CSV table of C-alpha atoms in Angstrom, one decimal:
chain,number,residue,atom,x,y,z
W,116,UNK,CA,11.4,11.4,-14.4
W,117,UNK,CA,13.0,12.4,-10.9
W,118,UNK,CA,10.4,12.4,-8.0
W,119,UNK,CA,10.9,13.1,-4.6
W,120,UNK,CA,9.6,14.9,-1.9
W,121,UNK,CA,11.8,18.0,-1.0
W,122,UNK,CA,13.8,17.7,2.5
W,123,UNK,CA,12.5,14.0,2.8
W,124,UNK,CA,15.0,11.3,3.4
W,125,UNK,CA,13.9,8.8,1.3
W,126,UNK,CA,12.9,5.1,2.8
W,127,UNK,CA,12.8,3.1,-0.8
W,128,UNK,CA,15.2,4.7,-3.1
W,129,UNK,CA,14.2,4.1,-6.9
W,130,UNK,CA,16.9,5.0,-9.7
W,131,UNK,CA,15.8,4.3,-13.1
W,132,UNK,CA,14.1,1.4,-12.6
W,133,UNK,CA,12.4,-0.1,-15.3
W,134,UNK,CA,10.6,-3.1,-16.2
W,135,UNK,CA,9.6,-5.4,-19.7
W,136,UNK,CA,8.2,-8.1,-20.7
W,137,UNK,CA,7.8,-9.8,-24.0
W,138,UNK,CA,9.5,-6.9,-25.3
W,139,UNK,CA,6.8,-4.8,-23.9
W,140,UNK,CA,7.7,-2.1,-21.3
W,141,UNK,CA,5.5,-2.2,-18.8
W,142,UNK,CA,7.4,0.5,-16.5
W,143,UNK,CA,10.0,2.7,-18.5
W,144,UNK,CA,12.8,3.9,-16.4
W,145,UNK,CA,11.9,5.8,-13.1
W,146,UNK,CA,13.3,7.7,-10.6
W,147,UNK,CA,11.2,7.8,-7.4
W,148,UNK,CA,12.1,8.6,-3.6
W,149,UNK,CA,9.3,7.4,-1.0
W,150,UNK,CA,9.8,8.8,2.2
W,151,UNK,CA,9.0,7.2,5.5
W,152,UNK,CA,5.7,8.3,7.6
W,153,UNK,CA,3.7,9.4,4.7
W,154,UNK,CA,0.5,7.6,3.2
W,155,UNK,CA,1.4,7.9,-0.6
W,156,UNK,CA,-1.7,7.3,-3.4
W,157,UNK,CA,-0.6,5.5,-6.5
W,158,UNK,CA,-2.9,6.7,-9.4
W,159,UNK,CA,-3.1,6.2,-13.2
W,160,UNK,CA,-4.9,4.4,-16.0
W,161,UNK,CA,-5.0,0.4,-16.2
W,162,UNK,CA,-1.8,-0.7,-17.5
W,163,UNK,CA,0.3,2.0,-16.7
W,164,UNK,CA,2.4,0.2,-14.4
W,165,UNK,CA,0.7,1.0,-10.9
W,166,UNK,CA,1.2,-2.5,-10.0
W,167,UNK,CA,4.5,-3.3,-11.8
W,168,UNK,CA,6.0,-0.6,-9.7
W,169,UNK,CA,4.7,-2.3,-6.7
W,170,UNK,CA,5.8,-5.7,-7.4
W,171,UNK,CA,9.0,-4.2,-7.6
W,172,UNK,CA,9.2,-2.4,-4.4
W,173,UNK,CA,7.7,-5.9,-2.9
W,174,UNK,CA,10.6,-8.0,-4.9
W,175,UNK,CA,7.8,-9.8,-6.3
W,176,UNK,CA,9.6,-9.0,-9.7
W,177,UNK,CA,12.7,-8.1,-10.0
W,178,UNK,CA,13.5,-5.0,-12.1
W,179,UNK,CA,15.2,-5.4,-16.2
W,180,UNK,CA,16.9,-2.1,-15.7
W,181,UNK,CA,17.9,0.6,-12.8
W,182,UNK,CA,18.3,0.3,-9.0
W,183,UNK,CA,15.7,-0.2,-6.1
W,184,UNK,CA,17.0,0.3,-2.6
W,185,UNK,CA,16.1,0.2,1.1
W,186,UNK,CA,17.4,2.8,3.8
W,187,UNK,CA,20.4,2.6,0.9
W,188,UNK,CA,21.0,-1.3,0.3
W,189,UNK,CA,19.8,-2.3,-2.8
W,190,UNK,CA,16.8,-4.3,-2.7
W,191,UNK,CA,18.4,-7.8,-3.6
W,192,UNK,CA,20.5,-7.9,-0.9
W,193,UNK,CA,18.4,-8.2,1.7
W,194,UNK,CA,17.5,-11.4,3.7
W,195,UNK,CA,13.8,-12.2,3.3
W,196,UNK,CA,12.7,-12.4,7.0
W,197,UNK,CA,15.0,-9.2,7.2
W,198,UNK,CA,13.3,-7.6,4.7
W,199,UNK,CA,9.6,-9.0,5.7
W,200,UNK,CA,10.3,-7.2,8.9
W,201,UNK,CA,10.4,-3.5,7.5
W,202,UNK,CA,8.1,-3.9,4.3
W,203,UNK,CA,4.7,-5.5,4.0
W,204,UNK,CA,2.5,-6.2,0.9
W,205,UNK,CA,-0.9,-6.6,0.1
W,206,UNK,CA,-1.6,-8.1,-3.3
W,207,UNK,CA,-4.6,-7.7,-5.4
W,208,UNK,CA,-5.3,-10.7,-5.2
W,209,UNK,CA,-5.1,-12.4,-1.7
W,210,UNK,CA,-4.1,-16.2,-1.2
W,211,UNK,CA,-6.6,-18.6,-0.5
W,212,UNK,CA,-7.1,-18.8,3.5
W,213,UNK,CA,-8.5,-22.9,3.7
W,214,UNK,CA,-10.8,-22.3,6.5
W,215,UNK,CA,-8.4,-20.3,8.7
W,216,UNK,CA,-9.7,-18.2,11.7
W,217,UNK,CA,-8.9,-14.8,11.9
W,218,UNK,CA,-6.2,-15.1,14.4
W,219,UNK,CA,-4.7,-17.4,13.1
W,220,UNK,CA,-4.7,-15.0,9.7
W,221,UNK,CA,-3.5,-12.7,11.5
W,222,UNK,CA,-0.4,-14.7,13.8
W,223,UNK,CA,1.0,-15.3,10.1
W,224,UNK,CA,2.4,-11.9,10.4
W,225,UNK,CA,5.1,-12.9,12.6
W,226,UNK,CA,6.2,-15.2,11.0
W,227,UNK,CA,9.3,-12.8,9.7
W,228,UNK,CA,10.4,-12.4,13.4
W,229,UNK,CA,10.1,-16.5,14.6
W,230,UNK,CA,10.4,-18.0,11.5
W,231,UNK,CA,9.2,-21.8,10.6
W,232,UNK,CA,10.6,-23.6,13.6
W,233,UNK,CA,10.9,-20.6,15.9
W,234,UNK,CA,8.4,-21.0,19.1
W,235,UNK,CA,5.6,-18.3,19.4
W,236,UNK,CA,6.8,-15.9,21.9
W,237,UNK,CA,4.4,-13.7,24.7
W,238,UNK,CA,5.4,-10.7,22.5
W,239,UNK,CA,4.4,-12.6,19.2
W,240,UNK,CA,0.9,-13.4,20.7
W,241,UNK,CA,0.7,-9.6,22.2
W,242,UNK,CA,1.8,-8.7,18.4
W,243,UNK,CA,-1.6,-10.7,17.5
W,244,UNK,CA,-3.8,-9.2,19.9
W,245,UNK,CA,-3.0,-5.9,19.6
W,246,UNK,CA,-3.3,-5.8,15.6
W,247,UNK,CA,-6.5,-7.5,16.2
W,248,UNK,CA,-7.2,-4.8,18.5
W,249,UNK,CA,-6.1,-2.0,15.8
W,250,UNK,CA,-7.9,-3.1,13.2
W,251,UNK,CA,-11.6,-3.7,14.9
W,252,UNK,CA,-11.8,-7.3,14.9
W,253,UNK,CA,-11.9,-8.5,17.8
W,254,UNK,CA,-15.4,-9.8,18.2
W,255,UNK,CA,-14.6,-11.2,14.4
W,256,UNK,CA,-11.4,-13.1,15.2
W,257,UNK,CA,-12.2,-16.7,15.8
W,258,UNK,CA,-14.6,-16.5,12.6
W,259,UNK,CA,-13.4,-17.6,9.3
W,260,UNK,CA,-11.8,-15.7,6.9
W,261,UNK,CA,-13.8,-16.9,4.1
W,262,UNK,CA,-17.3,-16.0,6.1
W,263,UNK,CA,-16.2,-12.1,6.6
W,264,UNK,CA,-17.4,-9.4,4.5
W,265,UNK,CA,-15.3,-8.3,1.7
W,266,UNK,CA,-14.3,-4.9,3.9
W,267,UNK,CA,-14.0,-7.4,7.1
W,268,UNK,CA,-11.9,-9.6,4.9
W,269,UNK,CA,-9.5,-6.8,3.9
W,270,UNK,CA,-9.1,-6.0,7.6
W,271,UNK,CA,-8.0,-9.2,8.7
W,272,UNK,CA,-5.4,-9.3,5.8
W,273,UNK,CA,-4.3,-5.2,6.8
W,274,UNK,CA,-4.3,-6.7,10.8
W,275,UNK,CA,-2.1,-9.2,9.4
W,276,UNK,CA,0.5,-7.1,8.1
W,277,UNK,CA,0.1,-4.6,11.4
W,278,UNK,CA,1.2,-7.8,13.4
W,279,UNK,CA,4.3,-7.9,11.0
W,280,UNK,CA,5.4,-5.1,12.6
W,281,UNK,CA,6.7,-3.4,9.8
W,282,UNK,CA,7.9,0.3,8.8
W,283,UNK,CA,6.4,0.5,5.7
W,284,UNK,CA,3.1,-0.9,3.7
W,285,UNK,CA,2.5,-1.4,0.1
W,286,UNK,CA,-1.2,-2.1,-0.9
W,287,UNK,CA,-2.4,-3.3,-4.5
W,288,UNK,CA,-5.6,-2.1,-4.9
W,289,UNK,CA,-6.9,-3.0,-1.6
W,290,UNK,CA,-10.2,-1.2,-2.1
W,291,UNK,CA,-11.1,-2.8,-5.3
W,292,UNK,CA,-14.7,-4.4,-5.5
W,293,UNK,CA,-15.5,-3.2,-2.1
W,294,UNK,CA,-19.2,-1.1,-1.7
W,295,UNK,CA,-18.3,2.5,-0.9
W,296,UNK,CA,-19.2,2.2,3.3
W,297,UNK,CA,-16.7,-0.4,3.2
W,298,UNK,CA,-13.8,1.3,0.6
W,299,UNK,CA,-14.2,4.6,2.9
W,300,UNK,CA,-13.5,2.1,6.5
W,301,UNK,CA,-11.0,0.4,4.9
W,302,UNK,CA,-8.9,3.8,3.8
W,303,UNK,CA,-9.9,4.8,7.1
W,304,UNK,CA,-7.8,2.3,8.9
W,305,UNK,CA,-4.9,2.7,7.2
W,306,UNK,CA,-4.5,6.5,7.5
W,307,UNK,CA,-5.6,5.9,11.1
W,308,UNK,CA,-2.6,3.2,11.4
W,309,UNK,CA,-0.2,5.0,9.7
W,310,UNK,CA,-0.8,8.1,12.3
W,311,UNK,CA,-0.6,6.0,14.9
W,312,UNK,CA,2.3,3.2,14.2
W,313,UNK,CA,4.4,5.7,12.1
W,314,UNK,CA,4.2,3.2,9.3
W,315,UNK,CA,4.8,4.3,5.3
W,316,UNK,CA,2.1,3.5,3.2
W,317,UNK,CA,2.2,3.3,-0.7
W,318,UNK,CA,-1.6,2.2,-1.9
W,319,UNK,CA,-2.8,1.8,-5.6
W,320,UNK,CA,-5.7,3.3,-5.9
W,321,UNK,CA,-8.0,4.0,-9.1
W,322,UNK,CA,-10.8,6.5,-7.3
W,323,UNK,CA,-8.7,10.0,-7.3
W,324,UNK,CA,-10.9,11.4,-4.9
W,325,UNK,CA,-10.2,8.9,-2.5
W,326,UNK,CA,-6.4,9.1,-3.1
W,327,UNK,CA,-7.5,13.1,-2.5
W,328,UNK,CA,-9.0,12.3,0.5
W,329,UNK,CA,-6.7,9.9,2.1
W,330,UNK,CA,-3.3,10.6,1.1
W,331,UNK,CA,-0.4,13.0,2.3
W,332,UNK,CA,0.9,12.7,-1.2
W,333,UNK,CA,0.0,11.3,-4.8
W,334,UNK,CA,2.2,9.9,-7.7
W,335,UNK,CA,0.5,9.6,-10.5
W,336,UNK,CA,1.7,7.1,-13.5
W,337,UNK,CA,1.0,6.9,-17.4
W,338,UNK,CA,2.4,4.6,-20.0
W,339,UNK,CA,4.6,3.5,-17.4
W,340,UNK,CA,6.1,6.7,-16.6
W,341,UNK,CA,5.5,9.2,-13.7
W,342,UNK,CA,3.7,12.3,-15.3
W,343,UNK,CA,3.1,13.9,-12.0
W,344,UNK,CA,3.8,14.2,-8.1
W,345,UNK,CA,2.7,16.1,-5.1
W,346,UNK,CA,0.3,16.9,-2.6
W,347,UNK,CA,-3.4,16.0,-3.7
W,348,UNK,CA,-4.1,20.1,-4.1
W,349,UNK,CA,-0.7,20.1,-6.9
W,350,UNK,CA,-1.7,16.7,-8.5
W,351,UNK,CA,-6.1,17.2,-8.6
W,352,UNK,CA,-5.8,19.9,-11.7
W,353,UNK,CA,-8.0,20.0,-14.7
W,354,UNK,CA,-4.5,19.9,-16.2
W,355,UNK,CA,-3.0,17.2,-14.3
W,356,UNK,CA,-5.7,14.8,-14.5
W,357,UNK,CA,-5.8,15.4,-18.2
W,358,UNK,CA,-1.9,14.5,-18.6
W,359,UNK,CA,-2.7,11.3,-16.2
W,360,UNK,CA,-6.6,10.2,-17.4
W,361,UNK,CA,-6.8,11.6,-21.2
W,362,UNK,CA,-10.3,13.1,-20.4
W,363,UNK,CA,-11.5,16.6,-19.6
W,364,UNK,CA,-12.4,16.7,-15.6
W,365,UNK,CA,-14.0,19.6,-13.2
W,366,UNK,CA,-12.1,20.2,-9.8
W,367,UNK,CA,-14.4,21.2,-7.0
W,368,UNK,CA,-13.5,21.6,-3.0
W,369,UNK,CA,-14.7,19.2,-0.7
W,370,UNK,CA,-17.0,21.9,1.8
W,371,UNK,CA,-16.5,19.7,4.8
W,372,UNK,CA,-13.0,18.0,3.8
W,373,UNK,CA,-11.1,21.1,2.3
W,374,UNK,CA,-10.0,18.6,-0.4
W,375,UNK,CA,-10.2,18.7,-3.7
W,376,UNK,CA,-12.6,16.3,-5.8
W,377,UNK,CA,-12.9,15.8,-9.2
W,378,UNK,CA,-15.4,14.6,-12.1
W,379,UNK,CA,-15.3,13.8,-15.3
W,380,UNK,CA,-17.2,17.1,-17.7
């Protein structure tokens, strides 16, 4: 299926991508355009290739079939500290921290632009303090990563990739297990910094209301193949959600959002 946004110049260009394993698709072939400056919601049931699709777009995998490209050039040929300097990912699961301060969590974002024997630069350390600055944590950021909050936790790692200075973001599920004060900051943040830094967002999400609430646009995936894409008002249907979930749901308006939200009947 072709998906893009009309009159959008696409930042990642996907053409038939695909992806299997074992002899098992996991993504069947996709055509996707993601524009730049636009927070887009990843939805779907588990296992129909939310993440595989992000690994891709991360070149964490590497696709079995179709093209993935970058302002034009296909993923593969891009440097890594090139391509760590436009696109920043967020796994699921984050790497183990070993007792690291929140700083110094947050200085490995520039590593792209010094790299390991490069000396860190006034701009790197004002990089550092003003994604520390961004992202709240200030009076958190000579505490240990390991003693934050899960919601703190996710800041430090989002501050991280702010430091990166990147154009565009893709996060795996980067609300999961979080209490719902902390899911609704965390989504907060990142529509806040993608207004203010101009950054493209991609974000797996499995609450739709949230991807309602939070996102400019919303792809939504099933069996490994895109079954529908638009704005949160075109993709939130009774019909829509059926297609993408397999169960009967109501859609209501948000009174104080204007959004739509749905429930299972």
């Amino acid at each position: 299926m072709n998906a893009q946004t009309p009159g959008a110049s696409p930042l990642f260009g996907i053409s038939q991508a695909s992806f299997a394993l074992d002899g098992r698709d996991l993504l069947k072939p996709v055509s996707l355009g993601l524009p730049a400056r636009r927070v887009v919601g990843l939805i779907g049931q588990n296992g129909s290739g939310k993440s595989t699709l992000l690994k891709l777009l991360a070149r964490q995998l590497a696709p079995t079939g179709g093209t993935l490209a970058l302002d034009g050039r296909p993923l593969g040929d891009w440097g890594d500290r090139p391509f760590a300097r436009r696109v920043g990912y967020l796994p699921q699961q984050t790497p183990a921290t070993g007792g690291m301060q929140v700083r110094e969590l947050v200085a490995l974002g520039r590593y792209p632009w010094h790299g390991p024997f490069g000396r860190f630069s006034l701009r790197d350390s004002r990089q550092v303090e003003e994604a520390i600055a961004l992202t709240g944590l200030a009076p958190l950021a000579e505490r240990g990563v390991d003693t934050l909050s899960g919601g703190e936790r996710q800041r430090a790692w989002l501050a991280m990739l702010v430091a990166q200075e990147t154009d565009y973001l893709l996060l795996d599920e980067p609300i999961a297990a979080l209490d719902i004060a902390h899911q609704l900051d965390v989504l907060a943040l990142v529509r806040r910094l993608a207004g203010e830094r101009g950054l493209g967002v991609l974000v797996v999400l499995h609450d739709v209301n949230m991807a309602a609430r939070f996102c400019d646009e919303i792809v939504a995936l099933r069996a490994g193949q895109i079954v529908a894409r638009g704005t949160p008002d075109e993709v939130l249907t009774a019909a829509a959600l059926r297609e993408v979930y397999g169960v009967d749901m109501e859609v209501l308006r948000h009174p104080g959002l204007d959004r739509p939200i749905a429930h299972a009947r």
